[in-house]
mmCIF file of C-alpha atoms in Angstrom:
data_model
loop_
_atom_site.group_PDB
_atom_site.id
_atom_site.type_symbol
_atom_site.label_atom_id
_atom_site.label_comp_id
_atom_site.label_asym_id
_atom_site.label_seq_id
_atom_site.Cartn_x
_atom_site.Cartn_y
_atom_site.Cartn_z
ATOM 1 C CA UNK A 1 0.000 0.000 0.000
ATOM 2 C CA UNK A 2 0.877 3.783 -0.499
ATOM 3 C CA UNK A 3 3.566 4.963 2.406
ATOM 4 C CA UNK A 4 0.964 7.522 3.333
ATOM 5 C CA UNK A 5 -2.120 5.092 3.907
ATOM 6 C CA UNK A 6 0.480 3.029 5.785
ATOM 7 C CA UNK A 7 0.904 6.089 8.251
ATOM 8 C CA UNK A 8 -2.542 7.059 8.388
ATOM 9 C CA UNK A 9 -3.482 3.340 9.366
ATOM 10 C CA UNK A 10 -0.981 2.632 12.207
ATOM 11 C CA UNK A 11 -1.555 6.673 13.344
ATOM 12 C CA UNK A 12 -5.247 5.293 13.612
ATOM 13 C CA UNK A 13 -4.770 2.418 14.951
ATOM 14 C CA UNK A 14 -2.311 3.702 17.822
ATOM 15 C CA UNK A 15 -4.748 6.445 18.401
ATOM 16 C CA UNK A 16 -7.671 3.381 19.095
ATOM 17 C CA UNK A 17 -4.758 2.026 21.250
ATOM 18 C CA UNK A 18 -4.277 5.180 23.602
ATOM 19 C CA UNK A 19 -8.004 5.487 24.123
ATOM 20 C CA UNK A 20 -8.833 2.139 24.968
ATOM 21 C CA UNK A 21 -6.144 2.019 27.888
ATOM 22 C CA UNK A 22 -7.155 5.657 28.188
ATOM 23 C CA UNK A 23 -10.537 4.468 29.425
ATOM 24 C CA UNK A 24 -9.543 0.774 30.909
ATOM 25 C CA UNK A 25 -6.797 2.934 33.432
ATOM 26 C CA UNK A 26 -9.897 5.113 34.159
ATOM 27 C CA UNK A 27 -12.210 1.891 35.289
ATOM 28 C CA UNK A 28 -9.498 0.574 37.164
ATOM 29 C CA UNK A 29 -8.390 3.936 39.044
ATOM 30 C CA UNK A 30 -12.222 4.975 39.445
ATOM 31 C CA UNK A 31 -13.034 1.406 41.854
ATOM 32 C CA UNK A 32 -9.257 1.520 43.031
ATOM 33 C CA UNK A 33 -9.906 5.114 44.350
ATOM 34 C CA UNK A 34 -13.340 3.845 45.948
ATOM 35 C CA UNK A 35 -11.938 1.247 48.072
ATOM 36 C CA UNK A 36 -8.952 2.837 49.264
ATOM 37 C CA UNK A 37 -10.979 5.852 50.788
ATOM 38 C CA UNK A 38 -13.338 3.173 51.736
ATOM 39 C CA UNK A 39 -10.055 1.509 53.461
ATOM 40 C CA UNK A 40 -9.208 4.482 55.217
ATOM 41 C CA UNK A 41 -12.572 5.260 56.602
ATOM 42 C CA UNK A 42 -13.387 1.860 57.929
ATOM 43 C CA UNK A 43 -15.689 0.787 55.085
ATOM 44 C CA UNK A 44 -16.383 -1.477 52.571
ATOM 45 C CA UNK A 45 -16.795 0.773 49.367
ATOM 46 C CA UNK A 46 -18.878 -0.681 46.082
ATOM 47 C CA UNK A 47 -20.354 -4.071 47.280
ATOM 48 C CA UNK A 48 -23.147 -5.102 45.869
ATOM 49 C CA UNK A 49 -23.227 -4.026 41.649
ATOM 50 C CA UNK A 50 -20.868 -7.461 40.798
ATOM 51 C CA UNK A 51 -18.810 -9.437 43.142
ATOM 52 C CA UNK A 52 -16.850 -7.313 45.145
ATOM 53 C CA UNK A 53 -18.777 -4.199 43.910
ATOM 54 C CA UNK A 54 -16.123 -5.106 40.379
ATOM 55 C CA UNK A 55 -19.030 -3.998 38.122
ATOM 56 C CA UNK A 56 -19.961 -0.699 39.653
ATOM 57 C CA UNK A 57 -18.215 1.112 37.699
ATOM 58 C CA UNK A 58 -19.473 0.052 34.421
ATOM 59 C CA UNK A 59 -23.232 0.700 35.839
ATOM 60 C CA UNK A 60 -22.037 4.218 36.681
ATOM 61 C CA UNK A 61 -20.623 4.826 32.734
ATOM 62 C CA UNK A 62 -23.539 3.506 31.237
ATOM 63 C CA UNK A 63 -25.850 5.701 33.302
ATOM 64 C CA UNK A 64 -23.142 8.947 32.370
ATOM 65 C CA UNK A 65 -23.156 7.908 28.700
ATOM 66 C CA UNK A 66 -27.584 8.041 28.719
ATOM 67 C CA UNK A 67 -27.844 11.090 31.099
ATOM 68 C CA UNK A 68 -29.092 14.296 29.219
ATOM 69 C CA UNK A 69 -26.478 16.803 28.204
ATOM 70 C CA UNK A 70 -28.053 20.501 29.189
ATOM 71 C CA UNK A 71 -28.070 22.956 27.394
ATOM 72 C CA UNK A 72 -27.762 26.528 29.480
ATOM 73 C CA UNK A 73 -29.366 29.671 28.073
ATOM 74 C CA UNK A 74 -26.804 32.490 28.633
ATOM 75 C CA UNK A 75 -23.632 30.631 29.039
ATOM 76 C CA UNK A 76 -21.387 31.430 25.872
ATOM 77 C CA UNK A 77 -22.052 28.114 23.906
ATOM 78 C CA UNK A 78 -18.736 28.276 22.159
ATOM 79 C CA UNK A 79 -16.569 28.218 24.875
ATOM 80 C CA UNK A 80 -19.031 25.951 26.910
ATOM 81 C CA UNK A 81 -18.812 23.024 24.620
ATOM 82 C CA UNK A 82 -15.080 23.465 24.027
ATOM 83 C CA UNK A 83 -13.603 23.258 27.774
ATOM 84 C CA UNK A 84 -14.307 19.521 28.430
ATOM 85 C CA UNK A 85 -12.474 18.279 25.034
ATOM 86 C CA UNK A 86 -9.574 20.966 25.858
ATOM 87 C CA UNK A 87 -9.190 19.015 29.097
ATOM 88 C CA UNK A 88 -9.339 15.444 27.811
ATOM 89 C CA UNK A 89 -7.028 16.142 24.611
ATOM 90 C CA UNK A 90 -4.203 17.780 27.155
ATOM 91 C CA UNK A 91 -4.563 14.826 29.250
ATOM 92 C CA UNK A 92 -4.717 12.367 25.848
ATOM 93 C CA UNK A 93 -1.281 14.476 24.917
ATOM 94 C CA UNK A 94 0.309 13.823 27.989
ATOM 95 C CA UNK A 95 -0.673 9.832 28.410
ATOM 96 C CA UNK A 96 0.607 9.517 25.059
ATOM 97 C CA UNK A 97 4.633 10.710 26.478
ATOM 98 C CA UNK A 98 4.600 8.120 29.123
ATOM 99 C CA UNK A 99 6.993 5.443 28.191
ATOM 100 C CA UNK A 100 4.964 1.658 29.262
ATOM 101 C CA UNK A 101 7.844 -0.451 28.180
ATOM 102 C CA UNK A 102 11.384 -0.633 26.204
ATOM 103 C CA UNK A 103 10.282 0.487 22.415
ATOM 104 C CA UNK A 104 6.305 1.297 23.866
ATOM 105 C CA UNK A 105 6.732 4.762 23.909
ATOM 106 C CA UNK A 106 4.263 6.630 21.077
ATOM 107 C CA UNK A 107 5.947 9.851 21.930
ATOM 108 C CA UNK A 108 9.472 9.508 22.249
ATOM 109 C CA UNK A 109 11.928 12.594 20.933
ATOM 110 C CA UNK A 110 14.806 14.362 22.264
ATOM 111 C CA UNK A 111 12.586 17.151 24.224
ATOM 112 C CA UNK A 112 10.105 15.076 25.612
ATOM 113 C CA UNK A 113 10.304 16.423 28.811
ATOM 114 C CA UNK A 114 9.884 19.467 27.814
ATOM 115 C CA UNK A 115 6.885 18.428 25.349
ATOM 116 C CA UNK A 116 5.228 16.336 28.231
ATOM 117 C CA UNK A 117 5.138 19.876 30.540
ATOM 118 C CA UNK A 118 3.745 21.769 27.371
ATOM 119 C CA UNK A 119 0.954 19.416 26.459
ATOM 120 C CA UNK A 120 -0.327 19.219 30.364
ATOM 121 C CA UNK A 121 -0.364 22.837 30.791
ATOM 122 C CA UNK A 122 -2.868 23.267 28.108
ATOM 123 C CA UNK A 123 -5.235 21.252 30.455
ATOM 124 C CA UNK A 124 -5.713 24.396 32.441
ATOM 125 C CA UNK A 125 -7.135 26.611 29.306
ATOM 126 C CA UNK A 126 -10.451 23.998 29.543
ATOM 127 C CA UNK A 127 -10.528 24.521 33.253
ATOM 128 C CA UNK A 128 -10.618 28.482 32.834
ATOM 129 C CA UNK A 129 -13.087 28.111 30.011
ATOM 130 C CA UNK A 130 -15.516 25.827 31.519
ATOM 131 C CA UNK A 131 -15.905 28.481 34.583
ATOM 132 C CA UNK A 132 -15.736 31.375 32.022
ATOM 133 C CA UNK A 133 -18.253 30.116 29.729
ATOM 134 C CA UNK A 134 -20.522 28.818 31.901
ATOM 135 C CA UNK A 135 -22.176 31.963 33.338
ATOM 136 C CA UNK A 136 -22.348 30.614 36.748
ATOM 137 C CA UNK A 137 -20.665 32.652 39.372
ATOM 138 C CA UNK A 138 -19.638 29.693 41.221
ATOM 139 C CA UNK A 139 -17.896 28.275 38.005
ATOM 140 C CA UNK A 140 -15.939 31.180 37.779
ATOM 141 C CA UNK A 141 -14.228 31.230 41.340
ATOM 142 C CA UNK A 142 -13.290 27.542 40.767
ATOM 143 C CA UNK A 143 -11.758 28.136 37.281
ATOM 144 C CA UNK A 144 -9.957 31.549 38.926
ATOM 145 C CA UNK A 145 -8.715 29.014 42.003
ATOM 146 C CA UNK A 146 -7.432 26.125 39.704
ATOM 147 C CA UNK A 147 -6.007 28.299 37.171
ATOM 148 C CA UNK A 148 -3.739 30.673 40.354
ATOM 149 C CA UNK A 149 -3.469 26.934 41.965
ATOM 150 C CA UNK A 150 -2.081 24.515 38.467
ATOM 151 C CA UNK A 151 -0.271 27.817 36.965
ATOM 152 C CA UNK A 152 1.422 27.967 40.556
ATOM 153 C CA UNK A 153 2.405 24.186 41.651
ATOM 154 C CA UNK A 154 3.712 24.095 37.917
ATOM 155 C CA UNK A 155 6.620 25.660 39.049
ATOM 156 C CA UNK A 156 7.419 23.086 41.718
ATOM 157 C CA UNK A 157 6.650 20.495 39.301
ATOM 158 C CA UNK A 158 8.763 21.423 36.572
ATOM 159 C CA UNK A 159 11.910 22.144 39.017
ATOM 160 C CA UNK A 160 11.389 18.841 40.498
ATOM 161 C CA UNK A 161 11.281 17.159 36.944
ATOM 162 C CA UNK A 162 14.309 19.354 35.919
ATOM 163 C CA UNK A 163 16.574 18.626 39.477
ATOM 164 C CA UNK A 164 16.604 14.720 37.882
ATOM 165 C CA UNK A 165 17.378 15.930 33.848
ATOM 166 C CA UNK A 166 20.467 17.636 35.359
ATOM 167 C CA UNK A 167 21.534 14.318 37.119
ATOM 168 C CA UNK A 168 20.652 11.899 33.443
ATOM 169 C CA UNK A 169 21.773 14.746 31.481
ATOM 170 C CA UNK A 170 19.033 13.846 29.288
ATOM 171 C CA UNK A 171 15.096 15.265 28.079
ATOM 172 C CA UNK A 172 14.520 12.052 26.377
ATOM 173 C CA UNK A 173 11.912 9.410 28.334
ATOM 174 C CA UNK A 174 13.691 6.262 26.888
ATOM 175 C CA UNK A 175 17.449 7.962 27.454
ATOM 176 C CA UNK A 176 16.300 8.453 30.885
ATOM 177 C CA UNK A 177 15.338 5.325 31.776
ATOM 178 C CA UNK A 178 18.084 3.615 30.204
ATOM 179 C CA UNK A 179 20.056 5.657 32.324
ATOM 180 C CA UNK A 180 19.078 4.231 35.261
ATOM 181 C CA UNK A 181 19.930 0.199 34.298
ATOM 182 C CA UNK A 182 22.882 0.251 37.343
ATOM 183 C CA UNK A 183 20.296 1.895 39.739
ATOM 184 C CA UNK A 184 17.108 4.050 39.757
ATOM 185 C CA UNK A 185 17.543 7.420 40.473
ATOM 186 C CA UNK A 186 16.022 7.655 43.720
ATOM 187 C CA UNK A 187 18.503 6.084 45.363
ATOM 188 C CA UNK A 188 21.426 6.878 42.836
ATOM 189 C CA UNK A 189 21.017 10.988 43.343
ATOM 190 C CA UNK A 190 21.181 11.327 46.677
ATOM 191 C CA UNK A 191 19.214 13.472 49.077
ATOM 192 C CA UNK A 192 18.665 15.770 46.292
ATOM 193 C CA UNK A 193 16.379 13.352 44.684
ATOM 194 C CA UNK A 194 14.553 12.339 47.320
ATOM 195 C CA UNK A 195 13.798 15.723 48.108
ATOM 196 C CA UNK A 196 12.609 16.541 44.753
ATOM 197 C CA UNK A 197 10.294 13.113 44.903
ATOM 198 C CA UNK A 198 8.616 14.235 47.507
ATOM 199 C CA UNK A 199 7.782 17.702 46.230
ATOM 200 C CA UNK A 200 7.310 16.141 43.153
ATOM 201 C CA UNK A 201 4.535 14.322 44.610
ATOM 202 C CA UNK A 202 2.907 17.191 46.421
ATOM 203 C CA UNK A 203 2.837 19.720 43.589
ATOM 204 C CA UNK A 204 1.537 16.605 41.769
ATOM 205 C CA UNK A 205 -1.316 16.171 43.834
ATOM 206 C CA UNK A 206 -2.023 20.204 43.586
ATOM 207 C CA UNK A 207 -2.273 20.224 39.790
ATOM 208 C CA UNK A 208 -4.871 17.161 39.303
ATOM 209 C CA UNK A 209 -7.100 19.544 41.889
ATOM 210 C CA UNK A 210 -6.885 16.645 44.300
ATOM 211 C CA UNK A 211 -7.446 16.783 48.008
ATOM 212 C CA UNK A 212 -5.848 17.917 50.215
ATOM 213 C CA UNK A 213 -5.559 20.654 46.827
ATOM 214 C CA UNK A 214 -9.469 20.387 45.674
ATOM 215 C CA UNK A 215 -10.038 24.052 46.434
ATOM 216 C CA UNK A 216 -11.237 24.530 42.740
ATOM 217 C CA UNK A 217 -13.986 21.723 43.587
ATOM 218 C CA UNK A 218 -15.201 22.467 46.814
ATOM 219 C CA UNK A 219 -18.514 21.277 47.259
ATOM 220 C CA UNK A 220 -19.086 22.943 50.295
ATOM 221 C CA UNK A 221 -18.532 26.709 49.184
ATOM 222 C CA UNK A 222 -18.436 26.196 45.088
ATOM 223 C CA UNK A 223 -21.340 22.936 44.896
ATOM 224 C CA UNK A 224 -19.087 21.462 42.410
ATOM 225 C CA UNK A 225 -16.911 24.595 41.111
ATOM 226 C CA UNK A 226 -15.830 24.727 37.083
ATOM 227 C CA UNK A 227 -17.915 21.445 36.105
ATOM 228 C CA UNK A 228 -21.201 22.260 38.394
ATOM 229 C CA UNK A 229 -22.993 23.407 35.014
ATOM 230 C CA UNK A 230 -21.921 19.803 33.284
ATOM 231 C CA UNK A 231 -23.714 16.942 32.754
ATOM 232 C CA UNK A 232 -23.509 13.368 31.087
ATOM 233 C CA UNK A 233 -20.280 13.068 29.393
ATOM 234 C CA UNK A 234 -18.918 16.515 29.339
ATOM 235 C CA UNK A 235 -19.158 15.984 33.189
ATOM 236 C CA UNK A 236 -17.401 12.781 32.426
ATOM 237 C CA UNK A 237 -14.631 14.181 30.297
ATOM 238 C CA UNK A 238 -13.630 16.418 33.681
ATOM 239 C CA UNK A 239 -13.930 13.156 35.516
ATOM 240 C CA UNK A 240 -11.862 10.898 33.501
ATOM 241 C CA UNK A 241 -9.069 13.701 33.093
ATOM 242 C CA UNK A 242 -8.707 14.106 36.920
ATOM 243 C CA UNK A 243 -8.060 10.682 37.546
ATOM 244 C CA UNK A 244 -5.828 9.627 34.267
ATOM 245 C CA UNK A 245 -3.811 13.112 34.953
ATOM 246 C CA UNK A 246 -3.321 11.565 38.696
ATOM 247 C CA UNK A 247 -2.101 8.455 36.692
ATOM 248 C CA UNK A 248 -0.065 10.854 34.395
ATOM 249 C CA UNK A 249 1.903 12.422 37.475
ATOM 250 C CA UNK A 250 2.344 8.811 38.866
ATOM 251 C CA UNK A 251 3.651 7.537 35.349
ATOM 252 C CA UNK A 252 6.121 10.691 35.213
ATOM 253 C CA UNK A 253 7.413 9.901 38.474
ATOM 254 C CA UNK A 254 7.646 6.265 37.909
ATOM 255 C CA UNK A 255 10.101 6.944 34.867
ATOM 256 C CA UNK A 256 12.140 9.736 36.340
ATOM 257 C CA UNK A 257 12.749 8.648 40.049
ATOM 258 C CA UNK A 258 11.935 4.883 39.635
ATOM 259 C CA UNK A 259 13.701 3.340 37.146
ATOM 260 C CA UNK A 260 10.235 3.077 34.612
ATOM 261 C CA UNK A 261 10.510 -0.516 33.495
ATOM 262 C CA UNK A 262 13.603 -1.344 34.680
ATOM 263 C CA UNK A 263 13.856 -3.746 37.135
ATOM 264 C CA UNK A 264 15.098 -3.826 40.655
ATOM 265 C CA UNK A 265 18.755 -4.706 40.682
ATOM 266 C CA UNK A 266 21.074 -4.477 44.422
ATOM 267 C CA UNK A 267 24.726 -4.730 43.686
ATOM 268 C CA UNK A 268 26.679 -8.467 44.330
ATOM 269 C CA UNK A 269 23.067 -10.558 44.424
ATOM 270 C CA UNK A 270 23.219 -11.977 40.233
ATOM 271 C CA UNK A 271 20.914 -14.870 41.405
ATOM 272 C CA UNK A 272 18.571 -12.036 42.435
ATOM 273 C CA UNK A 273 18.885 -10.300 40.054
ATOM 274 C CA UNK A 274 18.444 -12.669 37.199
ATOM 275 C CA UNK A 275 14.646 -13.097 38.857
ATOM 276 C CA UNK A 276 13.989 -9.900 38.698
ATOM 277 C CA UNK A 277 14.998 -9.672 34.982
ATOM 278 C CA UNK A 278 12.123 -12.253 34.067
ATOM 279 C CA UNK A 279 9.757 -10.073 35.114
ATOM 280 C CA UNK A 280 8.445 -8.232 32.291
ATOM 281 C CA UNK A 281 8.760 -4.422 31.655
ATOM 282 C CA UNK A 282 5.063 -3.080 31.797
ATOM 283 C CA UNK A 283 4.548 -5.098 34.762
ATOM 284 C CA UNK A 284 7.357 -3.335 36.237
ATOM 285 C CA UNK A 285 6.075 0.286 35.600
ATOM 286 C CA UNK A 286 2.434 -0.342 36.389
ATOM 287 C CA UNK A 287 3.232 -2.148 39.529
ATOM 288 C CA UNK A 288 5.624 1.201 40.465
ATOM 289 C CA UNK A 289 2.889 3.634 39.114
ATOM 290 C CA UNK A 290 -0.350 2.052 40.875
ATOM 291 C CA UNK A 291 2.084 2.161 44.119
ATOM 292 C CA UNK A 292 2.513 5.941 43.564
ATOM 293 C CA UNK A 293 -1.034 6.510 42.917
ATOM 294 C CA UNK A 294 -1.823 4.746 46.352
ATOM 295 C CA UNK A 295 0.546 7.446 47.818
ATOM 296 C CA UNK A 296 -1.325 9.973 46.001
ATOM 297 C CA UNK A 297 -4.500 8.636 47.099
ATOM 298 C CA UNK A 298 -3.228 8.395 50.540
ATOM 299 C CA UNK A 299 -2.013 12.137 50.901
ATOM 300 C CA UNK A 300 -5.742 12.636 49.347
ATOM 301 C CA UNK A 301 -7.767 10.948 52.453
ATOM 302 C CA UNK A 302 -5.521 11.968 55.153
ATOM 303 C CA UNK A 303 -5.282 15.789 55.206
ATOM 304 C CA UNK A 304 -7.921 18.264 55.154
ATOM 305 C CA UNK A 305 -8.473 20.895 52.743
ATOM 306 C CA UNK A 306 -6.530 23.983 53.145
ATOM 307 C CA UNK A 307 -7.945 27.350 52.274
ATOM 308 C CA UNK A 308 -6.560 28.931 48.587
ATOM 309 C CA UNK A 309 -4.008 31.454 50.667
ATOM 310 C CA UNK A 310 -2.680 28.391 52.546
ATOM 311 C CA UNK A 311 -1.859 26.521 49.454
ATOM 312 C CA UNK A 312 -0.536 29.582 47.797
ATOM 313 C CA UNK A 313 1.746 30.266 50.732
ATOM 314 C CA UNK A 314 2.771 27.048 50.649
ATOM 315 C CA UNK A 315 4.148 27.145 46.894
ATOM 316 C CA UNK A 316 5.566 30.586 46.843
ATOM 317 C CA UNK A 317 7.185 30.499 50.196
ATOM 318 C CA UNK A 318 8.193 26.942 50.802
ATOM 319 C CA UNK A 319 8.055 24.728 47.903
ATOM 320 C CA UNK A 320 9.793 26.714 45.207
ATOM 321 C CA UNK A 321 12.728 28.064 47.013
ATOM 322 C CA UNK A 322 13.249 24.124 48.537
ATOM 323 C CA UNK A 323 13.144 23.636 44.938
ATOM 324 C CA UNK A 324 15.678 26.057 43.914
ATOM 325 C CA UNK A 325 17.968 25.008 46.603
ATOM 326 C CA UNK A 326 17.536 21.721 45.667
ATOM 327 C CA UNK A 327 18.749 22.054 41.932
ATOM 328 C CA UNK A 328 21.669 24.108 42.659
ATOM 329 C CA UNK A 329 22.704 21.117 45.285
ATOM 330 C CA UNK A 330 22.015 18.792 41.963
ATOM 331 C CA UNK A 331 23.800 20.335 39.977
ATOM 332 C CA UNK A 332 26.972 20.799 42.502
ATOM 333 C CA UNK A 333 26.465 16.727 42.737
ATOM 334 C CA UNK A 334 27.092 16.368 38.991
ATOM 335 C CA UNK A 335 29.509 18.966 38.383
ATOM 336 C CA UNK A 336 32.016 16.785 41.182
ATOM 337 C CA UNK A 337 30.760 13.343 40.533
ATOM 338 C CA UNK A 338 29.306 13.417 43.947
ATOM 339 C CA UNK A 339 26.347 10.908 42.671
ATOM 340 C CA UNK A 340 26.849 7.007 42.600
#
């Protein structure tokens, strides 16, 4: 066939790909999420739709796929209907960086880093549009909060993300992994890099307008904030992005601090080793990225919600100069060969 048709068939066919795992990871994360808060308040969670409450989930996308979509009288319709796809394509854009396995990556170029940050900073545009367009006053102090709130732990975010590219030397997902074969780099770059896991993980946890970060969603001052004038699947479009972009941070941390699919080596044990190495790949980074999202999902149902100044204050004046701090230590580290 024609080299063109040959490109438009596997770009279709990868594109089928992302959005089926797209939506499986959502299933999965969605009754994951459920019984870990159920865990941690003493309660069983989804019991009774399927065994376990397994099918719960399914009943609660088939009733989002039939509910009406409503159509608001003076929102700006434009701008209305656009938000919810901005959201899901940024998220789509981002999923599609993460590197699964060695040669799985869709998205794989020498700035991908860089690319990654880009793509999941558009995410943000559908957040200020939904409360913008939707004529609802409550709408617009949600989208105002997330868009000071994402804008803000951004910052922390991308300094964490750049502390490790100074230590691989490298913007490239698969270079970066590949990098850490001898040891992940967690425990190969010192305190510096457990420092910027952890903020990592916080400012993570801010920009997927999780708890204790879900500010932009309160429902007790905002009823539901920049989605409460959704329904059916445009409602479900915020939903799935919130909890693939919580996957998303997970993914990015799993392949920057944790080795991605490599497996877990310790120096002078071969016998050990050689076990490890049958383990495949993909079940190496979804086993390290569901482990993350239970942290994530831990932080989430342990602390309350702060107010908006309190999580400002806590970027500006603690996370981003730790940050700074932290890279110039990095960077010391590499210029002397200080790391392992």
């Amino acid at each position: 066939m024609p080299e063109g048709l040959a490109v438009f068939i596997e770009c279709v066919a990868i594109g089928i790909c992302i959005l089926l795992m797209y939506a499986v990871l959502a299933v999965i994360l969605i009754y994951m999420e459920r019984k870990v808060c159920a865990f941690f308040q003493c309660r069983l969670g989804p019991n009774r739709v399927g065994k376990w409450g397994s099918i719960q989930v399914f009943a609660d996308v088939i009733k989002m796929l039939i509910k009406e979509i409503i159509e608001l009288k003076h929102a700006d319709k434009f701008l209305y209907e656009l938000a919810p796809f901005m959201v899901i394509i940024a998220s789509v854009m981002a999923f599609s960086c993460i590197p699964i396995n060695k040669g799985m990556e869709i998205l794989d170029f020498n700035v991908g880093v860089f690319f990654l940050l880009a793509a999941s900073s558009i995410g943000v545009v559908g957040i200020l549009l939904a409360g913008w367009g939707s004529n609802n006053k409550f709408s617009l102090i949600g989208a105002m909060r997330s868009g000071a709130q994402i804008i803000s732990y951004e910052l922390s975010v991308g300094l964490s993300i750049l502390t490790m590219v100074v230590l691989t030397g490298s913007m490239q997902f698969s270079e970066i992994v590949a990098n850490q074969a001898d040891g992940w780099f967690i425990f190969k770059g010192h305190i510096p890099a457990l420092i910027a896991f952890v903020i990592y993980l916080i400012a993570g946890n801010a920009e997927t307008n999780r708890g204790p970060f879900d500010l932009p969603e309160a429902e007790s001052e905002l009823t539901a904030g920049y989605h409460t004038e959704y329904s059916g699947m445009h409602f479900g479009f915020f939903y799935l992005a919130e909890y693939l972009n919580m996957f998303i941070v997970a993914s990015v941390a799993t392949t920057i601090f944790l080795g991605g699919w490599m497996p877990f080596h310790v120096v002078g044990l071969d016998s050990f080793n050689a076990i490890m190495d049958y383990i495949p790949g993909f079940i190496w980074f979804f086993g390290k990225a569901f482990f993350v999202v239970f942290l994530l999902m831990w932080i989430k149902w342990t602390f309350p919600r702060l107010r908006i100044d309190q999580i400002l204050s806590l970027e500006w004046k603690y996370l981003v100069p730790i940050s700074l701090v932290n890279l110039i230590i990095m960077v010391l580290i590499v210029v002397f060969g200080l790391h392992f």
